[in-house]
Coordinates of C-alpha atoms in Angstrom, one line a residue:
M52 CA 71.3 125.7 -27.6
I53 CA 72.2 129.3 -28.8
I54 CA 73.8 131.0 -25.7
S55 CA 73.0 134.9 -25.7
K56 CA 75.8 136.7 -24.2
T57 CA 75.1 139.8 -21.8
P58 CA 76.6 143.1 -22.6
R59 CA 79.6 142.5 -20.1
E60 CA 80.2 139.2 -21.7
I61 CA 80.5 140.8 -24.9
E62 CA 82.5 143.4 -23.4
I63 CA 85.4 140.6 -22.6
M64 CA 85.1 138.6 -26.0
R65 CA 85.8 142.4 -27.4
E66 CA 89.1 142.2 -25.6
A67 CA 89.7 138.4 -26.5
G68 CA 89.0 139.4 -30.1
K69 CA 91.5 142.8 -29.9
I70 CA 94.2 140.5 -28.8
V71 CA 93.4 138.0 -31.6
A72 CA 93.6 140.9 -34.0
L73 CA 97.1 142.1 -32.6
T74 CA 98.3 138.9 -32.8
H75 CA 97.5 138.7 -36.7
Q76 CA 98.9 142.0 -36.8
E77 CA 102.2 140.6 -35.1
L78 CA 102.7 137.9 -37.4
Q79 CA 102.1 139.9 -40.9
K80 CA 105.7 141.4 -39.8
H81 CA 107.1 137.9 -39.8
I82 CA 105.6 136.0 -42.6
K83 CA 108.2 136.0 -45.4
P84 CA 110.0 133.4 -47.2
G85 CA 112.6 131.6 -45.3
V86 CA 110.3 131.3 -41.9
T87 CA 108.6 128.1 -40.7
T88 CA 105.4 127.7 -39.6
K89 CA 106.7 126.6 -36.1
E90 CA 108.4 129.9 -35.8
L91 CA 105.4 131.8 -36.8
D92 CA 103.6 129.6 -33.7
A93 CA 106.3 130.3 -31.4
I94 CA 106.1 134.2 -31.7
A95 CA 102.0 133.9 -31.7
E96 CA 101.8 132.2 -28.1
K97 CA 104.3 134.5 -26.7
F98 CA 102.5 137.5 -27.8
I99 CA 98.7 136.2 -26.8
R100 CA 100.7 134.8 -23.5
S101 CA 102.0 138.5 -23.1
H102 CA 98.7 140.2 -23.2
D103 CA 97.1 137.6 -20.3
A104 CA 95.6 135.1 -22.6
I105 CA 96.2 131.7 -23.9
P106 CA 96.2 130.2 -26.9
S107 CA 92.6 128.6 -27.8
F108 CA 93.9 125.7 -29.7
K109 CA 97.1 124.5 -27.9
G110 CA 95.7 121.2 -26.5
Y111 CA 92.7 121.1 -28.1
N112 CA 91.8 118.0 -28.9
G113 CA 95.3 117.3 -28.9
F114 CA 95.8 119.9 -31.1
T115 CA 99.9 120.6 -30.6
G116 CA 100.2 124.3 -32.0
S117 CA 99.1 127.8 -30.5
I118 CA 98.0 128.6 -34.2
C119 CA 96.6 126.4 -37.2
A120 CA 99.3 127.6 -40.3
S121 CA 97.7 125.9 -43.8
V122 CA 100.0 126.6 -46.6
N123 CA 98.7 126.6 -50.5
E124 CA 96.4 123.5 -50.8
E125 CA 96.0 123.4 -47.0
L126 CA 92.5 124.5 -46.2
V127 CA 92.5 124.2 -42.3
H128 CA 94.2 122.9 -39.3
G129 CA 97.8 122.9 -40.2
I130 CA 100.1 122.1 -37.2
P131 CA 103.0 124.4 -37.3
G132 CA 106.3 122.7 -38.1
K133 CA 109.2 122.7 -40.1
K134 CA 107.7 123.9 -43.6
V135 CA 109.5 126.5 -44.5
L136 CA 107.6 129.7 -46.4
K137 CA 108.6 130.3 -49.8
D138 CA 108.0 133.2 -52.1
G139 CA 104.3 133.1 -53.6
D140 CA 103.5 130.3 -51.1
I141 CA 100.0 131.4 -49.2
I142 CA 99.2 130.9 -45.6
S143 CA 96.1 130.6 -43.6
I144 CA 96.5 131.4 -39.8
D145 CA 93.8 130.9 -37.6
I146 CA 94.3 132.4 -34.4
G147 CA 92.3 132.2 -31.2
A148 CA 93.0 133.7 -27.8
K149 CA 91.1 132.7 -24.2
Y150 CA 90.9 135.7 -22.4
N151 CA 89.1 135.7 -18.6
G152 CA 87.1 132.6 -19.9
Y153 CA 86.2 133.7 -23.2
H154 CA 87.6 133.0 -26.8
G155 CA 88.0 135.3 -29.9
D156 CA 88.4 133.7 -33.2
S157 CA 89.9 135.0 -36.5
A158 CA 91.8 133.4 -39.7
W159 CA 93.3 135.4 -42.5
T160 CA 95.2 134.2 -45.6
Y161 CA 98.2 136.4 -46.6
G162 CA 100.9 136.0 -49.3
V163 CA 104.5 135.2 -49.1
G164 CA 106.7 137.4 -51.0
E165 CA 105.1 138.1 -54.1
I166 CA 102.0 136.2 -55.2
S167 CA 100.6 135.1 -58.5
D168 CA 97.5 137.4 -59.8
E169 CA 95.6 133.7 -59.3
N170 CA 96.5 133.8 -55.6
K171 CA 95.7 137.9 -55.4
H172 CA 92.4 136.9 -56.9
L173 CA 91.5 134.2 -54.9
L174 CA 92.3 136.1 -51.6
E175 CA 90.2 139.0 -52.7
V176 CA 87.2 136.8 -53.3
T177 CA 87.3 135.0 -50.2
E178 CA 87.8 138.2 -48.2
Q179 CA 85.0 140.1 -49.9
S180 CA 82.9 136.8 -49.5
L181 CA 83.0 137.3 -45.4
Y182 CA 82.2 140.7 -45.9
K183 CA 79.2 139.7 -48.4
G184 CA 77.8 137.3 -45.4
L185 CA 78.6 139.6 -42.6
A186 CA 76.3 142.3 -44.5
E187 CA 73.1 139.8 -43.8
A188 CA 74.2 139.4 -40.0
K189 CA 70.9 141.9 -38.9
P190 CA 68.3 141.1 -36.2
G191 CA 65.1 139.4 -37.3
E192 CA 66.8 137.7 -40.2
R193 CA 67.6 134.2 -40.7
L194 CA 71.3 132.6 -40.3
T195 CA 71.5 131.0 -43.7
N196 CA 70.8 134.6 -45.2
I197 CA 74.6 134.7 -44.3
S198 CA 75.2 131.0 -45.9
H199 CA 73.4 132.0 -49.3
A200 CA 75.5 135.3 -49.6
I201 CA 78.6 133.8 -49.4
Q202 CA 78.2 130.9 -51.8
S203 CA 76.3 133.2 -54.3
Y204 CA 79.4 135.7 -54.7
V205 CA 82.0 133.0 -54.3
E206 CA 80.7 131.0 -57.0
A207 CA 79.8 134.1 -59.0
E208 CA 83.8 134.8 -58.9
G209 CA 84.3 131.1 -60.1
F210 CA 85.1 129.6 -57.3
S211 CA 84.0 126.6 -54.9
V212 CA 82.9 126.7 -51.2
V213 CA 83.8 124.2 -48.8
R214 CA 80.7 122.6 -47.2
E215 CA 82.7 119.8 -44.8
Y216 CA 83.5 123.1 -42.1
V217 CA 81.4 125.9 -41.1
G218 CA 81.4 128.6 -38.6
H219 CA 80.2 128.4 -35.0
G220 CA 78.8 130.2 -32.2
V221 CA 81.8 131.6 -29.8
G222 CA 81.7 132.0 -25.8
Q223 CA 83.2 130.1 -23.0
D224 CA 83.3 127.2 -25.5
L225 CA 85.3 127.6 -28.6
H226 CA 82.6 126.0 -30.7
E227 CA 79.4 126.5 -29.9
D228 CA 75.7 126.4 -31.4
P229 CA 74.4 127.5 -34.3
Q230 CA 76.8 126.2 -36.7
I231 CA 76.6 128.6 -40.0
P232 CA 77.5 126.8 -43.0
H233 CA 78.8 129.0 -46.2
F234 CA 76.4 127.4 -48.3
G235 CA 72.8 126.9 -48.9
P236 CA 69.5 128.8 -49.4
P237 CA 68.3 131.5 -47.5
G238 CA 65.6 132.1 -44.9
K239 CA 66.3 128.9 -43.1
G240 CA 67.9 128.4 -39.4
P241 CA 67.3 130.8 -36.3
R242 CA 66.4 134.1 -36.5
L243 CA 69.4 136.6 -35.7
K244 CA 68.7 137.9 -31.9
P245 CA 71.1 140.6 -30.3
G246 CA 73.9 139.3 -27.7
M247 CA 74.3 136.0 -30.3
V248 CA 78.2 135.7 -30.8
L249 CA 79.4 133.9 -34.6
A250 CA 82.3 133.2 -35.8
V251 CA 81.8 133.4 -39.9
E252 CA 84.7 131.7 -41.7
P253 CA 84.4 131.1 -45.5
M254 CA 86.8 128.6 -46.9
V255 CA 87.2 128.8 -50.6
N256 CA 89.0 126.7 -53.1
A257 CA 90.5 127.8 -56.0
G258 CA 89.6 124.5 -57.9
S259 CA 86.8 121.9 -56.7
R260 CA 84.9 122.2 -53.1
Y261 CA 86.2 118.7 -52.1
V262 CA 88.5 118.1 -49.8
R263 CA 90.4 115.2 -47.4
T264 CA 92.6 114.9 -44.1
L265 CA 96.0 114.0 -44.5
A266 CA 97.4 110.9 -42.5
D267 CA 98.1 113.3 -39.1
N268 CA 94.1 113.2 -38.4
W269 CA 94.2 117.1 -38.7
T270 CA 95.8 119.0 -41.7
V271 CA 92.9 119.5 -44.4
V272 CA 93.8 119.8 -47.7
T273 CA 92.2 120.1 -51.4
Q274 CA 91.4 117.1 -52.8
D275 CA 92.7 118.5 -56.5
G276 CA 96.2 119.9 -54.8
K277 CA 94.8 123.8 -56.1
N278 CA 95.1 126.7 -53.5
C279 CA 92.6 127.6 -51.3
A280 CA 91.6 130.9 -48.5
H281 CA 90.1 131.3 -45.5
F282 CA 89.0 134.4 -43.4
E283 CA 87.2 134.3 -40.4
H284 CA 86.1 137.3 -37.7
T285 CA 83.8 136.7 -34.8
I286 CA 81.1 139.0 -34.7
A287 CA 78.5 140.3 -32.2
I288 CA 74.8 141.0 -33.3
V289 CA 73.8 144.0 -32.2
E290 CA 70.6 146.3 -32.3
D291 CA 71.4 147.7 -36.0
G292 CA 73.4 145.0 -37.2
F293 CA 76.8 143.1 -36.2
E294 CA 79.9 144.5 -34.5
I295 CA 83.1 143.1 -35.5
L296 CA 85.0 141.5 -32.1
T297 CA 88.3 140.5 -33.8
K298 CA 89.7 144.1 -34.5
A299 CA 92.5 146.0 -32.8

């Protein structure tokens, strides 16, 4: 069941989203060669809590981190730990914050130091695919118009879209209906209505679309070992389109 949010609920989620965006901005200052993913996690948790929010991911189904920190061929759900970032790496950081009972959720992929032109292109295409999808987020339109726009753009650029992980509704629960695939034909799924709050989060691989989960039962990596990227915003459907909630 898709839960539409009231204007008051969206106002709270706007604040939750702002905290997420500010946390991303704070972490950007610290993403450099030599830092560990555990150090980034500690910075994020302290920052989120200093804004009267709690990390959405900490303890979620047993997850131990406050953020997901996924490096290079790691796609999502990377557990913060002793891994040291190196010049040329890329790191996907997924952040959730719960404020006054409601979640904000956003992921971004960053370069560490000087990255290759190939990685720059991967990040640019993945970020642009998010906005290509969001451009279809309008009242009355079908949900999979978002999905189709993302897949069409990504594949035209020579990359592949992961299919095992999808976007989702957001609210008092971190993951709500509907599920939002980032692939597939247009014109399917529910019609979008004002009050819907959605996390759209294309995950894009430089090589094949296939992924696998490591022995820690969390970290998802590309099957072929090639790099991948992940960009996500939480949005609210409004009368004339959409509003990005995860912005500072």
